[in-house]
PDB file of C-alpha atoms in Angstrom:
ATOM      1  CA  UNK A   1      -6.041 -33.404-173.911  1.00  0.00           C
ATOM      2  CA  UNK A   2      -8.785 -30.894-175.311  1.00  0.00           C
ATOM      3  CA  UNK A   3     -11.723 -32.808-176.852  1.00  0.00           C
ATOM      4  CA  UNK A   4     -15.071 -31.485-178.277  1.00  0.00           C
ATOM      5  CA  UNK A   5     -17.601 -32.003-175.746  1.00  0.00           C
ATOM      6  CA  UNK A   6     -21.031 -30.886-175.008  1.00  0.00           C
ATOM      7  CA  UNK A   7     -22.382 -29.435-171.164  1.00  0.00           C
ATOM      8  CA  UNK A   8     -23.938 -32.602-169.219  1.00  0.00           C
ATOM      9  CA  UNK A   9     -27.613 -32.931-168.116  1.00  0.00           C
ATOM     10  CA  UNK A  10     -28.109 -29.781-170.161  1.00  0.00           C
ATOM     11  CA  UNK A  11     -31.324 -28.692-172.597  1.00  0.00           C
ATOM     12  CA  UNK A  12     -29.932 -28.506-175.857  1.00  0.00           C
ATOM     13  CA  UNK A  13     -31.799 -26.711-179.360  1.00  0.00           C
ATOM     14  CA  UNK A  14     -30.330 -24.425-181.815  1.00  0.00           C
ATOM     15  CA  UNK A  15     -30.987 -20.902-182.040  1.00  0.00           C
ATOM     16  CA  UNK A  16     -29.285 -16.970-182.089  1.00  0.00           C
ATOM     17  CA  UNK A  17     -28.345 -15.027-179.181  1.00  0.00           C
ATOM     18  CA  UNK A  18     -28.627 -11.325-179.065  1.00  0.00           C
ATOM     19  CA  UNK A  19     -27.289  -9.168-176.444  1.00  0.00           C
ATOM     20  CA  UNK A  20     -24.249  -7.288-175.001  1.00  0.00           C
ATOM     21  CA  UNK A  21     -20.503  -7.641-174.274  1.00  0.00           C
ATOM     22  CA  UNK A  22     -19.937  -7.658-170.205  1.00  0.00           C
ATOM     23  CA  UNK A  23     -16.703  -9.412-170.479  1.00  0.00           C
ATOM     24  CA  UNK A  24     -14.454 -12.449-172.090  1.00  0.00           C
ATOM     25  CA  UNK A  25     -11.357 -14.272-171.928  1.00  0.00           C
ATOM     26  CA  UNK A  26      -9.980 -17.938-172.736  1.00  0.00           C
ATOM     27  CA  UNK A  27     -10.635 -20.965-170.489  1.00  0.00           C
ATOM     28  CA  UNK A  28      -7.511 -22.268-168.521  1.00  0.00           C
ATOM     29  CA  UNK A  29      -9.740 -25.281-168.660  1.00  0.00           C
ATOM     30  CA  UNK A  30      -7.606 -27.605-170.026  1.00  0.00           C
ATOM     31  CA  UNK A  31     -10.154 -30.674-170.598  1.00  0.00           C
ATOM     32  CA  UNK A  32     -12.434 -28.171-173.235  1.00  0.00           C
ATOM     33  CA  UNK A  33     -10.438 -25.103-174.350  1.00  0.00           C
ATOM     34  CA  UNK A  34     -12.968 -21.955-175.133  1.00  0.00           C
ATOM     35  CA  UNK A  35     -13.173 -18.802-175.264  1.00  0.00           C
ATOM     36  CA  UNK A  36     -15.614 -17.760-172.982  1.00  0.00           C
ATOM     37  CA  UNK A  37     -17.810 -14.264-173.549  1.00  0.00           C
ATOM     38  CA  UNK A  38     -20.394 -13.158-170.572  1.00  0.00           C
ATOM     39  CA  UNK A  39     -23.455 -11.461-172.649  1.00  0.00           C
ATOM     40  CA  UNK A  40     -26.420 -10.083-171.067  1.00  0.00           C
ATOM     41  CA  UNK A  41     -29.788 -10.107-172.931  1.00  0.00           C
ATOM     42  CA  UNK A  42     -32.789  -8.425-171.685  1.00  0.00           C
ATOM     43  CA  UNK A  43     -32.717  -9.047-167.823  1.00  0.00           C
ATOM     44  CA  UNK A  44     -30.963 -12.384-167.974  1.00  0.00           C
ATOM     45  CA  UNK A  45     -27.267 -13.373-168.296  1.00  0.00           C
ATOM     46  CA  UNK A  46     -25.486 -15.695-170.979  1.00  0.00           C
ATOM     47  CA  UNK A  47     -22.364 -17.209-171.866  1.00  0.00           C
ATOM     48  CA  UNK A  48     -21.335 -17.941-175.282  1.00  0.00           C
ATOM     49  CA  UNK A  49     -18.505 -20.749-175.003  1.00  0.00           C
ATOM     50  CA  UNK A  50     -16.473 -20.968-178.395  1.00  0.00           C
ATOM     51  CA  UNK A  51     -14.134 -23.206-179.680  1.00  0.00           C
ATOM     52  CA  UNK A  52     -10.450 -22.802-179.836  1.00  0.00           C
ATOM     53  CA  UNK A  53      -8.965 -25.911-179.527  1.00  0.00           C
ATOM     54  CA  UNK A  54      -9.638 -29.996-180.208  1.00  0.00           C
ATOM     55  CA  UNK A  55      -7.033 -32.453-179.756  1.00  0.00           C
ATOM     56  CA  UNK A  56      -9.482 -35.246-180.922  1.00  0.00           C
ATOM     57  CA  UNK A  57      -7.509 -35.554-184.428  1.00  0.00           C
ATOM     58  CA  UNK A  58      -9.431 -32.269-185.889  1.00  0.00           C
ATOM     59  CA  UNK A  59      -7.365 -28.754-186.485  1.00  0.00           C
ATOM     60  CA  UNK A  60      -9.377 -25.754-186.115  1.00  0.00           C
ATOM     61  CA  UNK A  61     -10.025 -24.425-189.276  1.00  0.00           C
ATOM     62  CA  UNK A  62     -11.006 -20.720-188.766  1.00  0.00           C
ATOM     63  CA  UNK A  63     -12.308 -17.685-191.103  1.00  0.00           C
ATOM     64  CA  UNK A  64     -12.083 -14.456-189.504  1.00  0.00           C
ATOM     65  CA  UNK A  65     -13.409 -11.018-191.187  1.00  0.00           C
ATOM     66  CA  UNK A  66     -12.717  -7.459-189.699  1.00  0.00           C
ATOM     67  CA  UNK A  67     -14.943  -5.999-192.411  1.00  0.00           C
ATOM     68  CA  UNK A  68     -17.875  -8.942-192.692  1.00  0.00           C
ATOM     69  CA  UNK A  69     -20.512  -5.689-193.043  1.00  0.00           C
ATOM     70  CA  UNK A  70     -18.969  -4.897-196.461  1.00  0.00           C
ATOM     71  CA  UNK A  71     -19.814  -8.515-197.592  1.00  0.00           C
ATOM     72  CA  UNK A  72     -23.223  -8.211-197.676  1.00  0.00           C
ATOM     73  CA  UNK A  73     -24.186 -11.723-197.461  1.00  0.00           C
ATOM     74  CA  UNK A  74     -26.039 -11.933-194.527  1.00  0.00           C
ATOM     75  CA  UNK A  75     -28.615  -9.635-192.675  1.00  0.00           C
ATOM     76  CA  UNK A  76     -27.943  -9.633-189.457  1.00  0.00           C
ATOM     77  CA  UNK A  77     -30.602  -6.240-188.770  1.00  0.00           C
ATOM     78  CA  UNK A  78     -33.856  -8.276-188.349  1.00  0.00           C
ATOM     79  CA  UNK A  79     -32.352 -10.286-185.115  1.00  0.00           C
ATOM     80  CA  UNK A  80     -30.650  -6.957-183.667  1.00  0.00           C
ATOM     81  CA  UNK A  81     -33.925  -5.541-184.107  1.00  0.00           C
ATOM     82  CA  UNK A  82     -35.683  -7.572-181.915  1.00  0.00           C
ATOM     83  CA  UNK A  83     -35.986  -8.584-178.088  1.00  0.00           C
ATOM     84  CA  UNK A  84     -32.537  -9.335-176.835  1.00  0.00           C
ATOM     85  CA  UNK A  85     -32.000 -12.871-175.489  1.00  0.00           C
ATOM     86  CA  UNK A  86     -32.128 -16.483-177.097  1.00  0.00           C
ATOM     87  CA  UNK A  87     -34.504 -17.217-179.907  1.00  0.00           C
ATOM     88  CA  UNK A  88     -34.834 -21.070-180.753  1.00  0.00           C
ATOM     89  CA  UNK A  89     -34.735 -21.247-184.653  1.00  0.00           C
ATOM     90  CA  UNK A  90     -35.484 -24.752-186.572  1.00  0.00           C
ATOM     91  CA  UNK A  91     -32.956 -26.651-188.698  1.00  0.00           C
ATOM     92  CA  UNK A  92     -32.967 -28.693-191.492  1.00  0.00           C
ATOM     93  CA  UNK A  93     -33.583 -28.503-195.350  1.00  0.00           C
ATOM     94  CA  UNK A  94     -36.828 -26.423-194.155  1.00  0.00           C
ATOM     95  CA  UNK A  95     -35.328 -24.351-191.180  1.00  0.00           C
ATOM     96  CA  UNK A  96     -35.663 -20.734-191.179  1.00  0.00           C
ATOM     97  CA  UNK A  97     -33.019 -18.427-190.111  1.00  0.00           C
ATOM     98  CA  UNK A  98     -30.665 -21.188-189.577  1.00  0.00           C
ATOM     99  CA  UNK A  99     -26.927 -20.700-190.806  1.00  0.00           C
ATOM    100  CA  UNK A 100     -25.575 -23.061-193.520  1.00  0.00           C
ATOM    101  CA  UNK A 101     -21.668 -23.000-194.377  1.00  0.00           C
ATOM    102  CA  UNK A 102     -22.078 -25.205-197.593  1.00  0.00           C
ATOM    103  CA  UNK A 103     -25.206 -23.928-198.911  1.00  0.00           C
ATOM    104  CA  UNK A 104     -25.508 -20.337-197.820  1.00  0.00           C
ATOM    105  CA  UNK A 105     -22.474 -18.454-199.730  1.00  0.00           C
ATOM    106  CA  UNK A 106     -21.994 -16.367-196.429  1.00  0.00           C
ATOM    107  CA  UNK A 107     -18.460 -16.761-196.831  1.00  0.00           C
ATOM    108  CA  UNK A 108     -15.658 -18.449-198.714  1.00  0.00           C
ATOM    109  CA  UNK A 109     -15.336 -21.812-197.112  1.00  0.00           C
ATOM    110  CA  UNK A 110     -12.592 -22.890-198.984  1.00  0.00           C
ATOM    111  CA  UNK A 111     -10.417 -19.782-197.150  1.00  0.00           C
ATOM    112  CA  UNK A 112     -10.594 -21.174-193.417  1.00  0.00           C
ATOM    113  CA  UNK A 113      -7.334 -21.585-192.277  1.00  0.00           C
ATOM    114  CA  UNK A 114      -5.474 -23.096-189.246  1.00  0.00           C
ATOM    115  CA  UNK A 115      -5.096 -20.246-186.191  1.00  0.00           C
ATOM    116  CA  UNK A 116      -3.362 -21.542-183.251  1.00  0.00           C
ATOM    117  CA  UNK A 117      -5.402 -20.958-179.959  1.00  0.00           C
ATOM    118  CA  UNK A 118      -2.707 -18.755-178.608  1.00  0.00           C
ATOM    119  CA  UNK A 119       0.398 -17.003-179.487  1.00  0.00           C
ATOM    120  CA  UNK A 120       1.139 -14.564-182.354  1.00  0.00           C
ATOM    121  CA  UNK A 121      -1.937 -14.503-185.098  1.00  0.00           C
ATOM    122  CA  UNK A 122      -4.286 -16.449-182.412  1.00  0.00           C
ATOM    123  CA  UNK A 123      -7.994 -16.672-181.697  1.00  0.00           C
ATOM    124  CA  UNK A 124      -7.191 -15.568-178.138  1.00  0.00           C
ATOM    125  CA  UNK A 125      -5.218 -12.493-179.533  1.00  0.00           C
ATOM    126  CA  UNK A 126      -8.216 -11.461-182.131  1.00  0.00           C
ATOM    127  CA  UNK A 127     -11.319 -12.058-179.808  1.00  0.00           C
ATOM    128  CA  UNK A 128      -9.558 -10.648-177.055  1.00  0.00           C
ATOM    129  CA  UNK A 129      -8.983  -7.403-178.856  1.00  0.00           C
ATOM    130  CA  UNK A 130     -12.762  -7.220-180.160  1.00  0.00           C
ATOM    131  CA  UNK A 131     -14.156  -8.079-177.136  1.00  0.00           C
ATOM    132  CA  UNK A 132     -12.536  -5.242-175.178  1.00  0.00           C
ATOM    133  CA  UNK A 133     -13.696  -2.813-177.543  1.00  0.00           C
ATOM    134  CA  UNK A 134     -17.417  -4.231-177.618  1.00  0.00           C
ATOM    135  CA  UNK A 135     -17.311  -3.755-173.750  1.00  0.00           C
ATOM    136  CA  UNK A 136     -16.281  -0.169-173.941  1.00  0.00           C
ATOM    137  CA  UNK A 137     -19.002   0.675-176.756  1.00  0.00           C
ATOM    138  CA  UNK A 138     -22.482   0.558-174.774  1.00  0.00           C
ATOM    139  CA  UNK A 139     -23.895   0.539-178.433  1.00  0.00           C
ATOM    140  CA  UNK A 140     -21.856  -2.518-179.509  1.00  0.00           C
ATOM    141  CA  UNK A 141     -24.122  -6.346-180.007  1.00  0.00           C
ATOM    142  CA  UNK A 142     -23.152  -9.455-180.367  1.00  0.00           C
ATOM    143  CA  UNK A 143     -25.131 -11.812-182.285  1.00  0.00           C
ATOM    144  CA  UNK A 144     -24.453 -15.581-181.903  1.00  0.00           C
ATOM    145  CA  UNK A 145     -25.583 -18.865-184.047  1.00  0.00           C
ATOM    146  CA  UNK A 146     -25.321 -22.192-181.686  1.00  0.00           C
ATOM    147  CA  UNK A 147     -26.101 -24.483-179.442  1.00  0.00           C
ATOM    148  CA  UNK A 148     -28.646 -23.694-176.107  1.00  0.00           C
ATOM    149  CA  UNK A 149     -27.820 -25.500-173.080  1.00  0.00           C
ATOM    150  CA  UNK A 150     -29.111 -24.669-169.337  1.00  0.00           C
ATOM    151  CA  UNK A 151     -29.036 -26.177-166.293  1.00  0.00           C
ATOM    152  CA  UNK A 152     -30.811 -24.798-163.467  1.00  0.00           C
ATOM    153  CA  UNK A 153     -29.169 -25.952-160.692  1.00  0.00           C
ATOM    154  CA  UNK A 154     -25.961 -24.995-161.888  1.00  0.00           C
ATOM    155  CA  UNK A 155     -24.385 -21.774-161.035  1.00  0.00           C
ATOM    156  CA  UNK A 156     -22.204 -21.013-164.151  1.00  0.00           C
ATOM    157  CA  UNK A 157     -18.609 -21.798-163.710  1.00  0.00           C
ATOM    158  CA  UNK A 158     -16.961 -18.603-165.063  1.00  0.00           C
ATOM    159  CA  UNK A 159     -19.608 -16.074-165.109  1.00  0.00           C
ATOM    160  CA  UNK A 160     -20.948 -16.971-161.401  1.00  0.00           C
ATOM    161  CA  UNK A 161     -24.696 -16.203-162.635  1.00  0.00           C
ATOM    162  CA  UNK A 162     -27.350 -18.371-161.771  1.00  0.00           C
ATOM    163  CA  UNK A 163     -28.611 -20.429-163.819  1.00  0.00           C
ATOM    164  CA  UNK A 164     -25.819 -21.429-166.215  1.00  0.00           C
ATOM    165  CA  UNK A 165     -27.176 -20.815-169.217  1.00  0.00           C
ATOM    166  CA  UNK A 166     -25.605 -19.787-172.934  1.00  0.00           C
ATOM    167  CA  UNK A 167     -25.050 -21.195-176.155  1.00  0.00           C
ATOM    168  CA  UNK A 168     -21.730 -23.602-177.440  1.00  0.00           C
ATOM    169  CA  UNK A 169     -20.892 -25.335-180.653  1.00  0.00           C
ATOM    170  CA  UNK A 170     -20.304 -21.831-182.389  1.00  0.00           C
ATOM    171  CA  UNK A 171     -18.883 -24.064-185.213  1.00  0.00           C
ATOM    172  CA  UNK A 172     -20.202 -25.712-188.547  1.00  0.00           C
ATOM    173  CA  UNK A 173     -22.232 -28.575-187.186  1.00  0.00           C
ATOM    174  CA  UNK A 174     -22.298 -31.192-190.646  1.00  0.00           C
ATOM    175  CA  UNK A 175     -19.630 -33.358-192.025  1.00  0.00           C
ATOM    176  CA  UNK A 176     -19.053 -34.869-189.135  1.00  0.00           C
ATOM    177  CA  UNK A 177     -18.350 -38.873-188.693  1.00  0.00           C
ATOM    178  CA  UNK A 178     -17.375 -40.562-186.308  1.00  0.00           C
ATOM    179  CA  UNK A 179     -18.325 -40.074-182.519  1.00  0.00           C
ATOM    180  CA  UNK A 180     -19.860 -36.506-183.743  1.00  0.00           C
ATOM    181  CA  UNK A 181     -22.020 -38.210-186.938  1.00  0.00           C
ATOM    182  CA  UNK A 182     -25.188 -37.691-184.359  1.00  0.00           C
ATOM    183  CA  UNK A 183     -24.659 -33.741-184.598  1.00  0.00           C
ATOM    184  CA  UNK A 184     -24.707 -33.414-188.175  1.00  0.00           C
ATOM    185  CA  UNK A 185     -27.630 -31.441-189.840  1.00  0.00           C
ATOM    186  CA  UNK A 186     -28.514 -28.363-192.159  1.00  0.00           C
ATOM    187  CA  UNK A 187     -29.126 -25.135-191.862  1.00  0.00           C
ATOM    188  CA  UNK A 188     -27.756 -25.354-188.188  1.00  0.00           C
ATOM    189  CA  UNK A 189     -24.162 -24.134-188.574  1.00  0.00           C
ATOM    190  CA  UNK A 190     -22.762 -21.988-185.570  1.00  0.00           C
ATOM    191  CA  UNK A 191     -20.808 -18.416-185.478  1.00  0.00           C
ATOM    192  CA  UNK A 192     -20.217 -15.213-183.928  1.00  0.00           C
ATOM    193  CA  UNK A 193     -20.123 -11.699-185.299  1.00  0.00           C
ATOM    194  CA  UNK A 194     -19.836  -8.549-183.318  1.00  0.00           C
ATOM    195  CA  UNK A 195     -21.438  -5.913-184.750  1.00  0.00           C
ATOM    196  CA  UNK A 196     -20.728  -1.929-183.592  1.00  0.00           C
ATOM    197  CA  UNK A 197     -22.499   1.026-184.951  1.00  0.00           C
ATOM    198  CA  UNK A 198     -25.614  -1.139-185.306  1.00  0.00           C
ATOM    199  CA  UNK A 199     -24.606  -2.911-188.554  1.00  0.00           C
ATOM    200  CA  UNK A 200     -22.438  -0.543-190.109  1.00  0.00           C
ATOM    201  CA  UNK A 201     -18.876  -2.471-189.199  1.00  0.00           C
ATOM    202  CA  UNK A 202     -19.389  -6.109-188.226  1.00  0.00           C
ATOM    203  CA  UNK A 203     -16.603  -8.464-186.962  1.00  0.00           C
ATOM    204  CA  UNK A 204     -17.398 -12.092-187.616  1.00  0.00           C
ATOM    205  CA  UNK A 205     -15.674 -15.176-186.971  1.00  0.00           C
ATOM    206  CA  UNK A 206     -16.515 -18.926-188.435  1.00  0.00           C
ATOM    207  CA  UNK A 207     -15.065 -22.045-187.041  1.00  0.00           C
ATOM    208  CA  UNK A 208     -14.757 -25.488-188.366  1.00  0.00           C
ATOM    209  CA  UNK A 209     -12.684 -28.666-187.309  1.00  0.00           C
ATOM    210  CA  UNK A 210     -10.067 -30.017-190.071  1.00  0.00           C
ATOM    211  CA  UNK A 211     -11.987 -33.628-189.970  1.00  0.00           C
ATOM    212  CA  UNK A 212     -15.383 -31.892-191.097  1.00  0.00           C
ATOM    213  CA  UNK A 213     -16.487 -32.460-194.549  1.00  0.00           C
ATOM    214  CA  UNK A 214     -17.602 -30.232-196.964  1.00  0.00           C
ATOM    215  CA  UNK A 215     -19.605 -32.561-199.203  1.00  0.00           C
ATOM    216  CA  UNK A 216     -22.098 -32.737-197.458  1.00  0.00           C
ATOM    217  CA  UNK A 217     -25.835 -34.341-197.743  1.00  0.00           C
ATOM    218  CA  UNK A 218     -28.579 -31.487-198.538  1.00  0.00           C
ATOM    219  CA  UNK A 219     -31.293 -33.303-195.913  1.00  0.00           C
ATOM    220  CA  UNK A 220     -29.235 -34.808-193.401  1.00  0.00           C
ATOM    221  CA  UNK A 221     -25.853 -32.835-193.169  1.00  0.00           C
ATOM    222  CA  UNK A 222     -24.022 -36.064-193.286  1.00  0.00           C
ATOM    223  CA  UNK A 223     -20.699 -36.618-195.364  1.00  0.00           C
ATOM    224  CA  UNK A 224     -21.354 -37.582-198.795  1.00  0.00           C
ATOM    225  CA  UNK A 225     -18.486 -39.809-199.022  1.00  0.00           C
TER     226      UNK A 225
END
């Protein structure tokens, strides 16, 4: 069975990752299932590991946009303009930069909907296609809210760099109880968004799990009820 889990003996913080496409596909990992995108930024090499699947009584819940640039509810231009790589940002009511799926109005919450991990309308289907294209456009960025982890004596499993390094949890990271109540927190929500022609189109994709609440405490991230 697929459960949420996090990479062991690993440094953890929150943060964005900027850099480009080398290549992705989905995990035959049956213990975790992600989709797993190789990214290099600057001179070093990242993988972004993204939820697809949880069999720990929690549906994906998924919002997809083809056309996020049109939205105009989040600048994504000040992190493409700087250094590629991993930038640590801070979370909390006070965190700067940080993303925020209740309180932020980057998109409509209330639309996420259950994709299946494969087959038909899938994640695999839709970041497979958008991948492919942002590794045939050398222009082409991806920009990615989540969770840091490294481990350097770990070659990385997939990607066969060394160290294994990259972000996870690219999901909403509040309204959790249960054995995930110790992840909850503000303005530290994870997503993805692959952006082509610097900003002008921008694909972007926001995950949550069906047990996540929405109601949600403004300091701690916490379920209300």
């Amino acid at each position: 069975m697929a459960h949420r889990r996090r990479p062991p003996n690993a440094i953890r913080h929150y943060g964005v990752l900027v850099g480009s496409v080398v290549e992705g596909f989905q995990s035959s990992d049956g213990s975790s299932p992600h989709y797993e995108i190789h990214v290099k930024g600057g001179d070093r090499d990242y993988r972004i590991a993204v939820n697809v699947q949880s069999v720990d009584d929690s549906e994906v819940l998924a919002y997809f946009d083809a056309e996020f640039a049109k939205a105009g509810t989040l600048d994504l231009k000040p992190y493409l303009d700087g250094d590629p790589g991993f930038r640590r940002l801070e979370t909390g009511p006070s965190g700067q930069g940080g993303l925020d799926y209740v309180r932020d109005n980057i998109f409509p919450v209330d639309a996420m909907r259950p994709i299946p991990a494969t087959g038909g309308v899938s994640l695999k289907n839709l970041l497979d296609a958008n991948i492919k294209r942002a590794t045939a456009d050398q222009n082409a960025m991806v920009v990615a809210f989540g969770e840091y982890f490294e481990d350097p004596g770990q070659t990385d499993k997939y990607f066969h760099f060394r160290p294994e390094r990259g972000i996870h949890d690219i999901h909403m990271m509040q309204g959790n109880s249960g054995q995930f109540a110790g992840d909850n927190r503000t303005h530290g929500d994870g997503a993805l968004f692959l952006c082509f022609g610097k900003t002008a189109e921008i694909v972007a994709l926001f995950v949550r799990f069906q047990t996540q609440s929405l109601n949600t405490d403004d300091n701690t991230g916490a379920p209300r009820h």
